[in-house]
mmCIF file with all atom_site columns, C-alpha atoms in Angstrom:
data_model
loop_
_atom_site.group_PDB
_atom_site.id
_atom_site.type_symbol
_atom_site.label_atom_id
_atom_site.label_alt_id
_atom_site.label_comp_id
_atom_site.label_asym_id
_atom_site.label_entity_id
_atom_site.label_seq_id
_atom_site.pdbx_PDB_ins_code
_atom_site.Cartn_x
_atom_site.Cartn_y
_atom_site.Cartn_z
_atom_site.occupancy
_atom_site.B_iso_or_equiv
_atom_site.pdbx_formal_charge
_atom_site.auth_seq_id
_atom_site.auth_comp_id
_atom_site.auth_asym_id
_atom_site.auth_atom_id
_atom_site.pdbx_PDB_model_num
ATOM 1  C CA . UNK A 1 1  ? -2.620  20.133  18.309  1.00 51.00 ? 1  UNK A CA 1
ATOM 2  C CA . UNK A 1 2  ? -5.152  19.500  15.543  1.00 58.00 ? 2  UNK A CA 1
ATOM 3  C CA . UNK A 1 3  ? -5.806  15.924  14.470  1.00 59.00 ? 3  UNK A CA 1
ATOM 4  C CA . UNK A 1 4  ? -4.574  14.988  10.984  1.00 61.00 ? 4  UNK A CA 1
ATOM 5  C CA . UNK A 1 5  ? -7.080  14.829  8.140   1.00 69.00 ? 5  UNK A CA 1
ATOM 6  C CA . UNK A 1 6  ? -8.383  11.381  7.187   1.00 74.00 ? 6  UNK A CA 1
ATOM 7  C CA . UNK A 1 7  ? -6.540  9.361   4.569   1.00 76.00 ? 7  UNK A CA 1
ATOM 8  C CA . UNK A 1 8  ? -7.522  9.916   0.933   1.00 84.00 ? 8  UNK A CA 1
ATOM 9  C CA . UNK A 1 9  ? -10.356 7.639   -0.211  1.00 88.00 ? 9  UNK A CA 1
ATOM 10 C CA . UNK A 1 10 ? -8.622  6.372   -3.396  1.00 90.00 ? 10 UNK A CA 1
ATOM 11 C CA . UNK A 1 11 ? -5.690  5.090   -1.330  1.00 91.00 ? 11 UNK A CA 1
ATOM 12 C CA . UNK A 1 12 ? -8.044  3.325   1.082   1.00 90.00 ? 12 UNK A CA 1
ATOM 13 C CA . UNK A 1 13 ? -9.855  1.715   -1.862  1.00 93.00 ? 13 UNK A CA 1
ATOM 14 C CA . UNK A 1 14 ? -6.506  0.715   -3.402  1.00 93.00 ? 14 UNK A CA 1
ATOM 15 C CA . UNK A 1 15 ? -5.447  -0.898  -0.100  1.00 93.00 ? 15 UNK A CA 1
ATOM 16 C CA . UNK A 1 16 ? -8.736  -2.774  0.149   1.00 94.00 ? 16 UNK A CA 1
ATOM 17 C CA . UNK A 1 17 ? -8.345  -4.005  -3.428  1.00 93.00 ? 17 UNK A CA 1
ATOM 18 C CA . UNK A 1 18 ? -4.830  -5.234  -2.690  1.00 93.00 ? 18 UNK A CA 1
ATOM 19 C CA . UNK A 1 19 ? -6.021  -7.077  0.412   1.00 93.00 ? 19 UNK A CA 1
ATOM 20 C CA . UNK A 1 20 ? -8.853  -8.692  -1.525  1.00 90.00 ? 20 UNK A CA 1
ATOM 21 C CA . UNK A 1 21 ? -6.574  -9.691  -4.412  1.00 87.00 ? 21 UNK A CA 1
ATOM 22 C CA . UNK A 1 22 ? -3.929  -11.088 -2.065  1.00 86.00 ? 22 UNK A CA 1
ATOM 23 C CA . UNK A 1 23 ? -6.297  -13.074 0.138   1.00 86.00 ? 23 UNK A CA 1
ATOM 24 C CA . UNK A 1 24 ? -8.662  -14.567 -2.455  1.00 81.00 ? 24 UNK A CA 1
ATOM 25 C CA . UNK A 1 25 ? -7.312  -17.980 -3.454  1.00 72.00 ? 25 UNK A CA 1
ATOM 26 C CA . UNK A 1 26 ? -9.759  -18.405 -6.387  1.00 73.00 ? 26 UNK A CA 1
ATOM 27 C CA . UNK A 1 27 ? -7.896  -15.676 -8.252  1.00 71.00 ? 27 UNK A CA 1
ATOM 28 C CA . UNK A 1 28 ? -4.618  -17.522 -7.859  1.00 68.00 ? 28 UNK A CA 1
ATOM 29 C CA . UNK A 1 29 ? -6.206  -20.883 -8.696  1.00 72.00 ? 29 UNK A CA 1
ATOM 30 C CA . UNK A 1 30 ? -7.804  -19.540 -11.871 1.00 74.00 ? 30 UNK A CA 1
ATOM 31 C CA . UNK A 1 31 ? -4.464  -18.048 -12.935 1.00 68.00 ? 31 UNK A CA 1
ATOM 32 C CA . UNK A 1 32 ? -2.550  -21.206 -12.010 1.00 69.00 ? 32 UNK A CA 1
ATOM 33 C CA . UNK A 1 33 ? -2.783  -22.662 -15.492 1.00 70.00 ? 33 UNK A CA 1
ATOM 34 C CA . UNK A 1 34 ? 0.491   -23.646 -17.167 1.00 70.00 ? 34 UNK A CA 1
ATOM 35 C CA . UNK A 1 35 ? -0.246  -21.439 -20.207 1.00 72.00 ? 35 UNK A CA 1
ATOM 36 C CA . UNK A 1 36 ? 2.288   -18.579 -20.133 1.00 74.00 ? 36 UNK A CA 1
ATOM 37 C CA . UNK A 1 37 ? 1.099   -14.983 -20.295 1.00 72.00 ? 37 UNK A CA 1
ATOM 38 C CA . UNK A 1 38 ? 4.544   -13.917 -21.526 1.00 75.00 ? 38 UNK A CA 1
ATOM 39 C CA . UNK A 1 39 ? 7.085   -16.254 -23.078 1.00 81.00 ? 39 UNK A CA 1
ATOM 40 C CA . UNK A 1 40 ? 8.328   -18.388 -20.204 1.00 79.00 ? 40 UNK A CA 1
ATOM 41 C CA . UNK A 1 41 ? 6.352   -16.612 -17.444 1.00 79.00 ? 41 UNK A CA 1
ATOM 42 C CA . UNK A 1 42 ? 3.318   -18.469 -16.075 1.00 79.00 ? 42 UNK A CA 1
ATOM 43 C CA . UNK A 1 43 ? 0.202   -16.464 -15.168 1.00 78.00 ? 43 UNK A CA 1
ATOM 44 C CA . UNK A 1 44 ? 0.601   -17.182 -11.454 1.00 77.00 ? 44 UNK A CA 1
ATOM 45 C CA . UNK A 1 45 ? 4.120   -15.674 -11.388 1.00 81.00 ? 45 UNK A CA 1
ATOM 46 C CA . UNK A 1 46 ? 2.918   -12.605 -13.305 1.00 81.00 ? 46 UNK A CA 1
ATOM 47 C CA . UNK A 1 47 ? 0.016   -12.332 -10.805 1.00 83.00 ? 47 UNK A CA 1
ATOM 48 C CA . UNK A 1 48 ? 2.324   -12.359 -7.779  1.00 85.00 ? 48 UNK A CA 1
ATOM 49 C CA . UNK A 1 49 ? 4.818   -9.909  -9.298  1.00 90.00 ? 49 UNK A CA 1
ATOM 50 C CA . UNK A 1 50 ? 2.038   -7.523  -10.360 1.00 90.00 ? 50 UNK A CA 1
ATOM 51 C CA . UNK A 1 51 ? 0.309   -7.768  -6.993  1.00 91.00 ? 51 UNK A CA 1
ATOM 52 C CA . UNK A 1 52 ? 3.602   -7.211  -5.161  1.00 94.00 ? 52 UNK A CA 1
ATOM 53 C CA . UNK A 1 53 ? 4.332   -4.097  -7.213  1.00 97.00 ? 53 UNK A CA 1
ATOM 54 C CA . UNK A 1 54 ? 0.809   -2.838  -6.571  1.00 96.00 ? 54 UNK A CA 1
ATOM 55 C CA . UNK A 1 55 ? 1.208   -3.332  -2.813  1.00 95.00 ? 55 UNK A CA 1
ATOM 56 C CA . UNK A 1 56 ? 4.581   -1.556  -2.753  1.00 97.00 ? 56 UNK A CA 1
ATOM 57 C CA . UNK A 1 57 ? 3.240   1.363   -4.815  1.00 96.00 ? 57 UNK A CA 1
ATOM 58 C CA . UNK A 1 58 ? 0.196   1.575   -2.536  1.00 95.00 ? 58 UNK A CA 1
ATOM 59 C CA . UNK A 1 59 ? 2.396   1.766   0.560   1.00 95.00 ? 59 UNK A CA 1
ATOM 60 C CA . UNK A 1 60 ? 4.516   4.491   -1.043  1.00 95.00 ? 60 UNK A CA 1
ATOM 61 C CA . UNK A 1 61 ? 1.361   6.422   -1.995  1.00 94.00 ? 61 UNK A CA 1
ATOM 62 C CA . UNK A 1 62 ? 0.058   6.101   1.579   1.00 91.00 ? 62 UNK A CA 1
ATOM 63 C CA . UNK A 1 63 ? 3.383   7.412   2.910   1.00 91.00 ? 63 UNK A CA 1
ATOM 64 C CA . UNK A 1 64 ? 3.262   10.376  0.528   1.00 91.00 ? 64 UNK A CA 1
ATOM 65 C CA . UNK A 1 65 ? -0.336  11.033  1.568   1.00 88.00 ? 65 UNK A CA 1
ATOM 66 C CA . UNK A 1 66 ? 0.688   11.017  5.240   1.00 85.00 ? 66 UNK A CA 1
ATOM 67 C CA . UNK A 1 67 ? 3.462   13.518  4.456   1.00 84.00 ? 67 UNK A CA 1
ATOM 68 C CA . UNK A 1 68 ? 1.037   15.755  2.562   1.00 84.00 ? 68 UNK A CA 1
ATOM 69 C CA . UNK A 1 69 ? -1.471  15.602  5.433   1.00 80.00 ? 69 UNK A CA 1
ATOM 70 C CA . UNK A 1 70 ? 1.234   16.701  7.873   1.00 76.00 ? 70 UNK A CA 1
ATOM 71 C CA . UNK A 1 71 ? 1.004   13.532  9.930   1.00 74.00 ? 71 UNK A CA 1
ATOM 72 C CA . UNK A 1 72 ? 4.737   13.245  10.576  1.00 72.00 ? 72 UNK A CA 1
ATOM 73 C CA . UNK A 1 73 ? 5.005   16.874  11.670  1.00 71.00 ? 73 UNK A CA 1
ATOM 74 C CA . UNK A 1 74 ? 2.462   16.280  14.449  1.00 65.00 ? 74 UNK A CA 1
ATOM 75 C CA . UNK A 1 75 ? 3.894   12.975  15.729  1.00 64.00 ? 75 UNK A CA 1
ATOM 76 C CA . UNK A 1 76 ? 5.951   13.065  18.892  1.00 66.00 ? 76 UNK A CA 1
ATOM 77 C CA . UNK A 1 77 ? 8.034   10.159  20.090  1.00 63.00 ? 77 UNK A CA 1
ATOM 78 C CA . UNK A 1 78 ? 7.657   9.169   23.759  1.00 67.00 ? 78 UNK A CA 1
ATOM 79 C CA . UNK A 1 79 ? 10.211  10.891  25.952  1.00 65.00 ? 79 UNK A CA 1
ATOM 80 C CA . UNK A 1 80 ? 11.195  13.410  23.305  1.00 60.00 ? 80 UNK A CA 1
ATOM 81 C CA . UNK A 1 81 ? 11.079  17.078  24.217  1.00 61.00 ? 81 UNK A CA 1
ATOM 82 C CA . UNK A 1 82 ? 10.511  20.056  21.986  1.00 57.00 ? 82 UNK A CA 1
ATOM 83 C CA . UNK A 1 83 ? 13.596  22.060  21.025  1.00 59.00 ? 83 UNK A CA 1
ATOM 84 C CA . UNK A 1 84 ? 14.195  25.167  23.194  1.00 54.00 ? 84 UNK A CA 1
#
């Protein structure tokens, strides 16, 4: 069995950017002003919604990349036998 290829570099960079954006409180604090970015939507709410969508899209892209790399075809569950 050949090992799967490494994950695509843009997806890794996207994941790292999401982690940095989610864990850096200064970003949230600077966007925590009461001035709305859209009518009735504060900047902090827009930040969390945008970051959440980015994280979900990144996870979906990573899943698609794993499918394309053939990762799921090479995985075997413990105790599972190959078909006869």
